[in-house]
Coordinates of C-alpha atoms in Angstrom, one line a residue:
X1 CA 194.7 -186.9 -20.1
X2 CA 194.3 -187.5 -23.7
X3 CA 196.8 -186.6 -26.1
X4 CA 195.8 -184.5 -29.2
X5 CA 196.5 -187.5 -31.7
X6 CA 194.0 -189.3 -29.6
X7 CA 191.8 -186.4 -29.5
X8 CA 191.4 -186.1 -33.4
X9 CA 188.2 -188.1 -35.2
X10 CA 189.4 -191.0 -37.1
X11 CA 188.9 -189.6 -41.3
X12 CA 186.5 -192.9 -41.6
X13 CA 184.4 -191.5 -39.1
X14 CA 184.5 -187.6 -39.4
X15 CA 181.4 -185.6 -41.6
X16 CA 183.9 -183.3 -42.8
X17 CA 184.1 -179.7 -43.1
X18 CA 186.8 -178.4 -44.9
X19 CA 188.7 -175.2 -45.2
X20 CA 190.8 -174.0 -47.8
X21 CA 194.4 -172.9 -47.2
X22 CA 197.3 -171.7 -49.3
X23 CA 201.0 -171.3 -48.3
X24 CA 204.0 -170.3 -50.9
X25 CA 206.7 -172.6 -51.2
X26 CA 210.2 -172.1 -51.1
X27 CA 212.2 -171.3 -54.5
X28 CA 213.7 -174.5 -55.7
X29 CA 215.7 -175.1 -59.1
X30 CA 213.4 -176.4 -61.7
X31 CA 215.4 -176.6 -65.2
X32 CA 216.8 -172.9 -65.8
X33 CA 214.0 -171.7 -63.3
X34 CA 214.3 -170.7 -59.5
X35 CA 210.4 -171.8 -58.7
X36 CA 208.1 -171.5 -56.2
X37 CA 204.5 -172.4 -56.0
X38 CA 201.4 -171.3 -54.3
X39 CA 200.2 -174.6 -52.6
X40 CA 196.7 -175.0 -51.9
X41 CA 195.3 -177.4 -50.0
X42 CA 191.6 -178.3 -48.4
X43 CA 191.7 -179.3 -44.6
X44 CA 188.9 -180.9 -43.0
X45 CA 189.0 -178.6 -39.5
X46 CA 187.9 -181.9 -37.4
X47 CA 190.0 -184.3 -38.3
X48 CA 193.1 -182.5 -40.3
X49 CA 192.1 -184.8 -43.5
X50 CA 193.8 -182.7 -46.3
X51 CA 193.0 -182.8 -50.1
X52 CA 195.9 -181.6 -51.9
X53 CA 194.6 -178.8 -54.8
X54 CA 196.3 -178.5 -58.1
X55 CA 198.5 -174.9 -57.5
X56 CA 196.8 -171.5 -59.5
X57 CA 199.9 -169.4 -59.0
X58 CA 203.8 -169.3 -59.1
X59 CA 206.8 -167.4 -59.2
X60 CA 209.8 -167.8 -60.8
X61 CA 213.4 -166.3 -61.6
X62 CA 216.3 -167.1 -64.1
X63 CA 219.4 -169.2 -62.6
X64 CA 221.7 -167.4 -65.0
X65 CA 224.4 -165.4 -63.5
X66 CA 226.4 -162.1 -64.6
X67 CA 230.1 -160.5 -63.7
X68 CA 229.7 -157.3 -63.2
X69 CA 226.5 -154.6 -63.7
X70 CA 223.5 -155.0 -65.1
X71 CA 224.1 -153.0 -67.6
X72 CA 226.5 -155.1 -69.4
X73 CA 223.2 -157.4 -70.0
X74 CA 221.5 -155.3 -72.2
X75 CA 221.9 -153.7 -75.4
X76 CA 222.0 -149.9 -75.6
X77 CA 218.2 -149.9 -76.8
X78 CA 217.1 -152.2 -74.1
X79 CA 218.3 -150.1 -71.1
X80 CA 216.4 -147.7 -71.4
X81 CA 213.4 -150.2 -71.3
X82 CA 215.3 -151.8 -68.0
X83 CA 215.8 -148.5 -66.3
X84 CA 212.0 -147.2 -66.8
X85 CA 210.6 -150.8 -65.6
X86 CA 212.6 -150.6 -62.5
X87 CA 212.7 -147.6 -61.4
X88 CA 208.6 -147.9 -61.6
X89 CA 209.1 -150.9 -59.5
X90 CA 210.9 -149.0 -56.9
X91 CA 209.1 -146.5 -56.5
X92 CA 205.6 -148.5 -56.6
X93 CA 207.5 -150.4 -53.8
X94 CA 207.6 -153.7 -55.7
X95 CA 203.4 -153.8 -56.0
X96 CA 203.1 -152.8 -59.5
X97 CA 200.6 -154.6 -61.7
X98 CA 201.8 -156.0 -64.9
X99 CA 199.2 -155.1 -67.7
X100 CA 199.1 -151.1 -66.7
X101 CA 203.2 -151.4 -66.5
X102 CA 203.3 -153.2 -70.2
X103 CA 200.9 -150.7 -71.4
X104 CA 203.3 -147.8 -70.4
X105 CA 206.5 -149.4 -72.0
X106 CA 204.5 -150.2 -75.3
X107 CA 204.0 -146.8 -75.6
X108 CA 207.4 -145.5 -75.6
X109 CA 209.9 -148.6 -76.8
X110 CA 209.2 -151.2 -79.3
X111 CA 207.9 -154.8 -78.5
X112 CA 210.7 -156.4 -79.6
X113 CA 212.8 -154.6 -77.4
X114 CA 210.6 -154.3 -74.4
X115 CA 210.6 -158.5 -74.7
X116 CA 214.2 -159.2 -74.9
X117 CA 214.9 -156.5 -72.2
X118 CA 212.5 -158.1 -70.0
X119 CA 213.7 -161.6 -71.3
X120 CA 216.9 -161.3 -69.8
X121 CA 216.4 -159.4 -66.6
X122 CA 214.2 -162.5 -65.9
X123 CA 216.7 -164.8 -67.0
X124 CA 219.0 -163.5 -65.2
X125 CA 216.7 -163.5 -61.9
X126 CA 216.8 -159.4 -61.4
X127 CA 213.2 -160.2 -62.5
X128 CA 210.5 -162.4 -60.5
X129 CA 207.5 -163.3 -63.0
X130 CA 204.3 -163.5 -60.8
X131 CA 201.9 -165.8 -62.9
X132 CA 198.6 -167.8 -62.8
X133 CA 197.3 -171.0 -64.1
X134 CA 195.1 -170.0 -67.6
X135 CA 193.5 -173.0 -70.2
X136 CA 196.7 -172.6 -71.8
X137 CA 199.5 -172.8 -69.8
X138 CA 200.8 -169.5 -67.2
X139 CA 199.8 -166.0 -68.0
X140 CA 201.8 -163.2 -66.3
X141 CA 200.0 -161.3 -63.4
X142 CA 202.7 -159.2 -62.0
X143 CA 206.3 -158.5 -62.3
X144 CA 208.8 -158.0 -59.6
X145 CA 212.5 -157.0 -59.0
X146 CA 214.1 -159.1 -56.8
X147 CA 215.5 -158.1 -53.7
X148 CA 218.6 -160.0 -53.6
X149 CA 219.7 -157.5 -56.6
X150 CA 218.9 -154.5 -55.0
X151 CA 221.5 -152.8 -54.4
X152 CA 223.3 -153.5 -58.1
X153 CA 219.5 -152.4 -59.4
X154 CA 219.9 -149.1 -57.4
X155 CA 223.4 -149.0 -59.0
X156 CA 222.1 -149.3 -62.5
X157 CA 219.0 -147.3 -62.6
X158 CA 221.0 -144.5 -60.3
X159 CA 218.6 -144.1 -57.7
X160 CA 220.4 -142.4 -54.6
X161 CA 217.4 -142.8 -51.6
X162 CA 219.1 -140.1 -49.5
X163 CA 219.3 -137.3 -51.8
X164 CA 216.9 -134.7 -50.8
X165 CA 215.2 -132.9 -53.2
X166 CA 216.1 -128.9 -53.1
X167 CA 213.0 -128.1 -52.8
X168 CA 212.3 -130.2 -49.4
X169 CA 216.3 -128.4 -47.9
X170 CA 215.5 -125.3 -49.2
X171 CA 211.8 -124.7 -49.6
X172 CA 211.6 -120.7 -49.2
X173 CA 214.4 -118.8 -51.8
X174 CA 213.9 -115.5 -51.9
X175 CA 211.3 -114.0 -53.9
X176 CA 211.5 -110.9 -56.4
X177 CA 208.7 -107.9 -55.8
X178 CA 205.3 -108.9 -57.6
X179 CA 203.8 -106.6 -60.1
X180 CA 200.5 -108.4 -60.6
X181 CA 197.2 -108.5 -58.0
X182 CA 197.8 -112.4 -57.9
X183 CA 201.0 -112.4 -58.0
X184 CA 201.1 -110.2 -54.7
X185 CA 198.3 -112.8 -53.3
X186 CA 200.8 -115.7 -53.6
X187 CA 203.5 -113.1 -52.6
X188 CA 202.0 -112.4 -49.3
X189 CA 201.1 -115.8 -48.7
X190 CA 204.6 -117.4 -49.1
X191 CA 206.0 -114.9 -46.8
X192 CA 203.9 -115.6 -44.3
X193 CA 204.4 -119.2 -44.5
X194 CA 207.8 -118.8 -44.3
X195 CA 207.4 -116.8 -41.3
X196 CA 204.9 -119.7 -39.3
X197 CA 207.4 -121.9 -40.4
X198 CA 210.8 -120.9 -39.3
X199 CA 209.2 -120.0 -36.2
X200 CA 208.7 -123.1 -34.8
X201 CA 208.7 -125.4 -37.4
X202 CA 204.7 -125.5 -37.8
X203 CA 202.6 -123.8 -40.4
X204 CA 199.6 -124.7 -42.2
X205 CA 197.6 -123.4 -45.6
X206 CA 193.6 -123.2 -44.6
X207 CA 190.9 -122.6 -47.5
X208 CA 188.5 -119.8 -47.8
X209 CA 186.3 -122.0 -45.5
X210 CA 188.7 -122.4 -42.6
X211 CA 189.6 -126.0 -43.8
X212 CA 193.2 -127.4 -43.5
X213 CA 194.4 -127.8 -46.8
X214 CA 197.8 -129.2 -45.8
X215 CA 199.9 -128.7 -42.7
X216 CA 203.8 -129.0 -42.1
X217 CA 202.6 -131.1 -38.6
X218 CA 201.0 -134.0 -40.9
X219 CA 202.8 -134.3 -43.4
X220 CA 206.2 -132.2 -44.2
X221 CA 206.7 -133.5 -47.5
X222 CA 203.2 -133.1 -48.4
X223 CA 203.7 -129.2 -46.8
X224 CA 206.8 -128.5 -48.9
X225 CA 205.4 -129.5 -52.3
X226 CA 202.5 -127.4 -51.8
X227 CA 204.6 -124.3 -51.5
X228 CA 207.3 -125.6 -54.3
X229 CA 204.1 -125.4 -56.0
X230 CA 202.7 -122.1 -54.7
X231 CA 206.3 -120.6 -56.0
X232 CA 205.5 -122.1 -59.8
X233 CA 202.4 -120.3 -59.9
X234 CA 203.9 -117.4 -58.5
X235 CA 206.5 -117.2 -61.5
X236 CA 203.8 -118.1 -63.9
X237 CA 201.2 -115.2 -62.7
X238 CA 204.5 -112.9 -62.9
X239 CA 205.7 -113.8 -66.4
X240 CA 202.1 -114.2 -67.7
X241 CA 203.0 -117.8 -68.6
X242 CA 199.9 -120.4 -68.9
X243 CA 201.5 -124.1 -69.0
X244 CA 199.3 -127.4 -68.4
X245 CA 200.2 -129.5 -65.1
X246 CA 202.4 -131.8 -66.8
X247 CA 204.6 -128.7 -68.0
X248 CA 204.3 -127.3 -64.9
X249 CA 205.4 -130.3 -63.3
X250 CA 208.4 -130.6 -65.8
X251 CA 209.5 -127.0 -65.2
X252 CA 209.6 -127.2 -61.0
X253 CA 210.4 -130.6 -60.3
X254 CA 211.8 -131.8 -63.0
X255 CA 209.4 -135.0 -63.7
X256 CA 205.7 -134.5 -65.7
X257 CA 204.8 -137.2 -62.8
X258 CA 206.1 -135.8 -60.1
X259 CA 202.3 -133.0 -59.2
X260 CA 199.7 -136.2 -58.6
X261 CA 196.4 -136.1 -58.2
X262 CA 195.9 -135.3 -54.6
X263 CA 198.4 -132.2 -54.8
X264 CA 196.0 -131.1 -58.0
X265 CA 193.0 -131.8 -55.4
X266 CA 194.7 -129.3 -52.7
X267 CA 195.4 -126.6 -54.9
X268 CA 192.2 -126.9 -56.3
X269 CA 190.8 -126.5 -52.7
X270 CA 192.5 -123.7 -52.1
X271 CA 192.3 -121.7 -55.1
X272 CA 189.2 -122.9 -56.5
X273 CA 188.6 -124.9 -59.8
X274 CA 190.1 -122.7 -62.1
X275 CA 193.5 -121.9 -62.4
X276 CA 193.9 -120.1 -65.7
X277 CA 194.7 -117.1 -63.8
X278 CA 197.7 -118.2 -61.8
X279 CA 199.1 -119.9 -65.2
X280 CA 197.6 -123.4 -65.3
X281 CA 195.6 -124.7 -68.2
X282 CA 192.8 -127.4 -68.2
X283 CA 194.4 -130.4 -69.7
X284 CA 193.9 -130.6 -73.3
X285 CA 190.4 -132.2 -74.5
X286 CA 191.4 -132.9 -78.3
X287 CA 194.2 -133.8 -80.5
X288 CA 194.9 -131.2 -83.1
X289 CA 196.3 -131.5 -86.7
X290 CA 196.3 -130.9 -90.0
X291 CA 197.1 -132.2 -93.3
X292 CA 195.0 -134.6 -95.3
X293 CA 194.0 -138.1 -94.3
X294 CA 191.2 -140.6 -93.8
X295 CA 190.1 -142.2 -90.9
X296 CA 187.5 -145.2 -89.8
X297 CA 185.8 -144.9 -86.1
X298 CA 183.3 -147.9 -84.7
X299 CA 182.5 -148.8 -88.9
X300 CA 181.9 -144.9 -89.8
X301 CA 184.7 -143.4 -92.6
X302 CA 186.1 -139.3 -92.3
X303 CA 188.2 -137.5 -94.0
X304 CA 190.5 -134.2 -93.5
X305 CA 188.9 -132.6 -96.3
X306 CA 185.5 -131.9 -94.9
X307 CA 187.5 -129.4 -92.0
X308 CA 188.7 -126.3 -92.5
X309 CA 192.1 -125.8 -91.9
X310 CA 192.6 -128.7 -89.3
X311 CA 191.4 -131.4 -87.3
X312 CA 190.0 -131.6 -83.8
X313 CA 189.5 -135.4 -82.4
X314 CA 188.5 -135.8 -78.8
X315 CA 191.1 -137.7 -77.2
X316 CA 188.7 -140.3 -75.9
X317 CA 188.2 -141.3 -79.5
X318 CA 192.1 -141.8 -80.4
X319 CA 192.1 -145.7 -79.0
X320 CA 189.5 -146.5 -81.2
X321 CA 190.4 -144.3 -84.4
X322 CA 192.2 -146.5 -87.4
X323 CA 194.0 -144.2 -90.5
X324 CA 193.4 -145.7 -93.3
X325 CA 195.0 -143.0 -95.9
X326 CA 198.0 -141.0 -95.1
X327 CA 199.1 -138.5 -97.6
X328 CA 201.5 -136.0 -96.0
X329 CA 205.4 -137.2 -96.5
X330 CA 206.8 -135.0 -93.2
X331 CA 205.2 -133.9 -89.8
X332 CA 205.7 -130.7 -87.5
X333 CA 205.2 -130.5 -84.2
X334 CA 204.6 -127.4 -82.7
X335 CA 204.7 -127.0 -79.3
X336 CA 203.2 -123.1 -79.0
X337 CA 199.1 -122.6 -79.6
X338 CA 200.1 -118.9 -81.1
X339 CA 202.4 -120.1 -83.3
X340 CA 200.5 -123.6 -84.4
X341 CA 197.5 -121.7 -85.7
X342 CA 198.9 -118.8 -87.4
X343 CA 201.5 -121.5 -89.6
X344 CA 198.0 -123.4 -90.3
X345 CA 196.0 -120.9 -91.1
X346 CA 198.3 -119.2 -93.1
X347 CA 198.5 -122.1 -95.1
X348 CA 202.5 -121.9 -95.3
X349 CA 202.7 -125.9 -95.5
X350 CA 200.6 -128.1 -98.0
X351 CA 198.1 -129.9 -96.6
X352 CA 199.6 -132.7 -99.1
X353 CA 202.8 -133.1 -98.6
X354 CA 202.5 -131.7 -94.5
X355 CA 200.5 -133.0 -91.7
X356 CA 201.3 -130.1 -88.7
X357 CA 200.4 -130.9 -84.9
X358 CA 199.9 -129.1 -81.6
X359 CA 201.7 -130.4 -78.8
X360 CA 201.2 -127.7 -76.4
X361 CA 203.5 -128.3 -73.7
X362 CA 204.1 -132.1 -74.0
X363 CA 203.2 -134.7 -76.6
X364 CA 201.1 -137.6 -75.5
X365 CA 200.1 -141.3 -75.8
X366 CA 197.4 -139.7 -78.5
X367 CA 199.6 -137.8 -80.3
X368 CA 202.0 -140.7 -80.6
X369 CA 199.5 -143.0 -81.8
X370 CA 198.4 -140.7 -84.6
X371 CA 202.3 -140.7 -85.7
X372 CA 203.0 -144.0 -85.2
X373 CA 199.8 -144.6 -87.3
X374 CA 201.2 -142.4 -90.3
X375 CA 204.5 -144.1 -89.9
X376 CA 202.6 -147.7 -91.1
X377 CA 201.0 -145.8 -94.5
X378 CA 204.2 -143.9 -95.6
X379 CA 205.5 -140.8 -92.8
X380 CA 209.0 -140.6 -93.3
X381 CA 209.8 -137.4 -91.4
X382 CA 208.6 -135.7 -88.0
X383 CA 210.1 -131.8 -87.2
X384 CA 210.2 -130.9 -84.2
X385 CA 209.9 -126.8 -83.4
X386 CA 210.2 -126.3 -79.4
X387 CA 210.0 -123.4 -77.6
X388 CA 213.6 -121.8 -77.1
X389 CA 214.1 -122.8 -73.6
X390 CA 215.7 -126.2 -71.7
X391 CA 212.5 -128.0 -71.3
X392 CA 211.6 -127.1 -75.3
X393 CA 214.5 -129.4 -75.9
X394 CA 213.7 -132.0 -73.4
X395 CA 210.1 -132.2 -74.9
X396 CA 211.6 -132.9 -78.8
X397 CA 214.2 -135.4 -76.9
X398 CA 211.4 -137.5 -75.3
X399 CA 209.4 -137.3 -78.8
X400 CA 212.4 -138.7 -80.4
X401 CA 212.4 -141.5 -77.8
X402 CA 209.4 -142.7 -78.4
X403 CA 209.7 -142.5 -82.1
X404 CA 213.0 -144.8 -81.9
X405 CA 211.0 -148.1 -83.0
X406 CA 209.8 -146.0 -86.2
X407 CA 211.7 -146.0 -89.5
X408 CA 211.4 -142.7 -89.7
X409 CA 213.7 -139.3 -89.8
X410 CA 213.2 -137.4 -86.5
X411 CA 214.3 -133.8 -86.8
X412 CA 215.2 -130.2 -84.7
X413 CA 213.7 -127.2 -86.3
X414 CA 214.4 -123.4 -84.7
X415 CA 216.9 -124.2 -81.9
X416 CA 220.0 -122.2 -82.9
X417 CA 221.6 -119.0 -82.0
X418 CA 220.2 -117.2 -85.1
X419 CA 217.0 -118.4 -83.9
X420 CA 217.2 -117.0 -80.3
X421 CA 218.9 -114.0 -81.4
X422 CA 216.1 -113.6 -83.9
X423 CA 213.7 -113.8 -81.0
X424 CA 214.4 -110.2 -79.5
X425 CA 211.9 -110.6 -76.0
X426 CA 213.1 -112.7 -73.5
X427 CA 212.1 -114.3 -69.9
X428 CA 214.9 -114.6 -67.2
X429 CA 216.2 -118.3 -66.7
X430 CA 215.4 -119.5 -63.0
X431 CA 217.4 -121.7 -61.4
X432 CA 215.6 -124.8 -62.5
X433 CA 216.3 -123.3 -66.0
X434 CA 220.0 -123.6 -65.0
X435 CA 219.6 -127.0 -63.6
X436 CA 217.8 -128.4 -66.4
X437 CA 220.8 -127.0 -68.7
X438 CA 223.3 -129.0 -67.1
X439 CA 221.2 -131.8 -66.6
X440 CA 221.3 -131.9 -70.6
X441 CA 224.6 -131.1 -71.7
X442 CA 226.0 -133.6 -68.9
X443 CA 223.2 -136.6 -70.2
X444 CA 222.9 -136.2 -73.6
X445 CA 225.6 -135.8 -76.4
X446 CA 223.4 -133.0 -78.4
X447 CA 224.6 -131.7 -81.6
X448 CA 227.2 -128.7 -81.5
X449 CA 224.6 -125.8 -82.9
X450 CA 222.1 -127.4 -79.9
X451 CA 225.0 -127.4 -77.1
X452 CA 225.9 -123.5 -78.3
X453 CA 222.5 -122.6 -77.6
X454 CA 221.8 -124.4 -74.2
X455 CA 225.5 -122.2 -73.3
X456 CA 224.2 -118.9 -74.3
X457 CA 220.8 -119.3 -72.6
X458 CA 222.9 -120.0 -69.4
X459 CA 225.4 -117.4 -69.6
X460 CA 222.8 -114.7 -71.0
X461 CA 220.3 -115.6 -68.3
X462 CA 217.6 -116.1 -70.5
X463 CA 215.3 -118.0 -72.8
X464 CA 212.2 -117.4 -75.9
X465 CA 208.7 -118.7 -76.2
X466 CA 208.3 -119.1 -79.9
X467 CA 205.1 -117.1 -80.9
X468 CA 206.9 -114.3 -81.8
X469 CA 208.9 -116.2 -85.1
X470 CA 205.9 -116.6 -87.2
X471 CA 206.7 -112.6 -88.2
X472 CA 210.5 -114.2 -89.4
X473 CA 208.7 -117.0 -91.7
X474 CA 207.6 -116.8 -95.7
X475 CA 206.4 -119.5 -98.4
X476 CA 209.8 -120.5 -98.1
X477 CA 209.0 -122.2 -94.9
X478 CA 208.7 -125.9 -96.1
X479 CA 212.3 -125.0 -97.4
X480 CA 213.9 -123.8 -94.1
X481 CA 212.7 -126.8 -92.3
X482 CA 214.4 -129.2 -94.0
X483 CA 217.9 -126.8 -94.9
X484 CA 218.0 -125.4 -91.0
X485 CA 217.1 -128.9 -89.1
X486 CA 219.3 -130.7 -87.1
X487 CA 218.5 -134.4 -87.0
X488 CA 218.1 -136.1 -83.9
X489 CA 217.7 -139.8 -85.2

């Protein structure tokens, strides 16, 4: 019998057919580098001749080493930049591409800080740096935490896997009388979903059509979302609030992120495309402002002054828009619709000296990039007016975070107990409202007139929208902005 040395072709005397093969090598230290290559190879499938191929890919990791926590790495601007990146890598279970992720952080922190932060998690291997072979040396492809670290990168972000949402352990509270024919649609529904449910721990939502739209049996996460979310609509219908899903999202889980696409899709199924009545809004198609300004957009120039009032860009367009003339000194974001155009139209601000915006809920990557715009040609101050509730605040807090980079003067208008007393029509807090409260006076160290407020809200029960204040406000306004503001910078 012939051995399988003395079965292979001699190479002199083989045709040749190869086939390509690749195989990762194992980390070795290369300078201040843990590195590991992709090796490629060409093997000819008759006689095992192999070709060795220059590698396209590589990984590699910092040798450095630290004491303690990760935390005592970075600077106190740069962890906020660590925590983001890896809790995105966590929760994208380490498969995150790295162009989408860099976008993201540009958006919010500074490049210098974003660099160094990522600078030395890599250097200090917490970081893997996934990269291919480019003209000009290694371009990164994808960034990775590494899992030897996992447990002091679960430490530092504060990511606790087995805490259960109170929504998943306790998905049906009680529920108050409805008073609206939606309301008592969702009303009806709930109850009987609690009821299928508790009986023997299967229920399931079907459409108009007799489709399933989700089912406890498939998915029980999936389930319990769904009627987390039926329970947000049902306060909105009952309160006659009308939030966008990132709000929405804010208010009932806590995280703009947390509703994705697919629970939209379900709801959507169920109730139909629009959701106006049971308090959702169609996402916002344009950026609004005023004040006066010039602009260039694909080699054609506009100005301010040829509106009335204020500007409407599509929010398509924003990438592509470049200010080139910025005359307004301050900014003031406004968060409610009511409120935004009555202050505009009423001309109480110069157009000169102020530029106001709508944020409606949230303020996005648009509405940053017009500020951060002004900022370059002369902005020195942004106000912030939320509505008088805990997620108001949270919105002006996450503006001022991704304003940090700016030399700019980032301000709190309205959000004070003469405010909220001046108010006089209230909503009842829920207990997300309550949560939220202490989630802020534990995180953040807020100003005293702030902290006073968020303590009345809670022990009054309650919290104010803001349309209601433009009746407190004169030609004195520009005044009271900058005499009543906290800052926040």
């Amino acid at each position: 019998m012939m051995s399988t040395l003395q079965n292979e072709m001699p190479f002199n005397s083989c045709d040749h057919s190869y086939k390509q093969k690749t195989e990762w090598s194992a980390f070795e230290i290369k300078g201040d580098y843990f590195l590991s290559t992709r090796k490629r190879w060409s093997e000819c499938i008759m006689c095992r001749k192999q070709n060795l191929l220059s590698p396209k890919e590589r990984e590699t990791y910092g040798i450095q080493e630290y004491r303690c926590h990760i935390k005592e790495l970075l600077s106190k601007e740069e962890q906020p930049v660590a925590i983001k990146l890896l809790s995105e890598l966590l929760r994208g279970k380490n498969n995150k591409r790295w162009d989408p992720l860099k976008r993201n952080l540009l958006q919010e922190y500074p490049f210098d800080i974003v660099d160094d932060a990522i600078r030395k998690l890599h250097g200090h291997g917490i970081l893997i740096y996934k990269e291919e072979k480019v003209p000009l040396g290694w371009k990164i492809k994808q960034v990775k935490y590494n899992e030897k670290y996992l447990h002091d990168i679960r430490h530092f972000i504060g990511w606790n896997p087995s805490k259960i949402p109170i929504w998943i352990s306790y998905p049906f509270p009680s529920l108050y009388l409805p008073k609206t024919d939606h309301g008592e649609k969702l009303y009806k529904l709930l109850l009987e979903q609690k009821h299928l449910f508790f009986q023997n721990g299967k229920a399931e939502i079907v459409d108009a059509t007799g489709n399933v739209v989700v089912a406890s049996s498939s998915s029980v996460k999936s389930y319990f979302k769904f009627i987390r979310i039926l329970y947000g609509l049902y306060e909105n219908t009952e309160q006659q609030r009308k939030e966008y899903w990132k709000t929405f999202s804010q208010k009932i889980f806590g995280d703009t992120k947390t509703i994705k696409v697919n629970d939209k899709k379900r709801i959507q199924q169920y109730f139909g495309d629009s959701l106006e009545d049971y308090g959702i809004i169609d996402n916002r198609a344009e950026v609004v402002l005023s004040g006066e300004f010039t602009w260039i957009y694909e080699g054609h120039s506009g100005t301010s002054l040829a509106f009335k009032d204020y500007t409407a860009f599509p929010r398509e367009m924003i990438s592509e828009l470049k200010i080139t003339n910025w005359i307004p000194h301050s900014i003031l974001i406004i968060e409610n619709p009511d409120l935004y155009f009555s202050i505009v139209k009423s001309k109480l601000l110069s157009n000169k000296e102020w530029s106001v915006i709508l944020g409606s809920g949230f303020i996005s990557s648009q509405e940053i990039s017009i500020v951060n715009q002004a900022c370059e040609l002369g902005l020195k101050e942004v106000f912030i007016w939320p509505d008088l509730d805990p997620y108001g605040l949270q919105i002006a807090l996450d503006i001022c975070r991704k304003l940090k980079g700016q030399d700019i003067s980032v301000y709190l208008f309205g959000y004070s107990t003469e405010w909220f007393e001046r108010v006089g029509i209230y909503k009842p807090l829920e207990s997300f409202d309550h949560d939220q409260i202490n989630k802020l006076l534990g995180q953040y160290f807020l100003h005293d007139k702030i902290s006073t407020v968020l303590k009345k809200m809670s022990k009054d029960g309650k919290k104010a929208e803001q349309e209601i204040l433009f009746s407190h406000l004169s030609k004195d306004f520009n005044q009271r902005l900058s005499k009543e503001s906290i800052s926040l910078s």
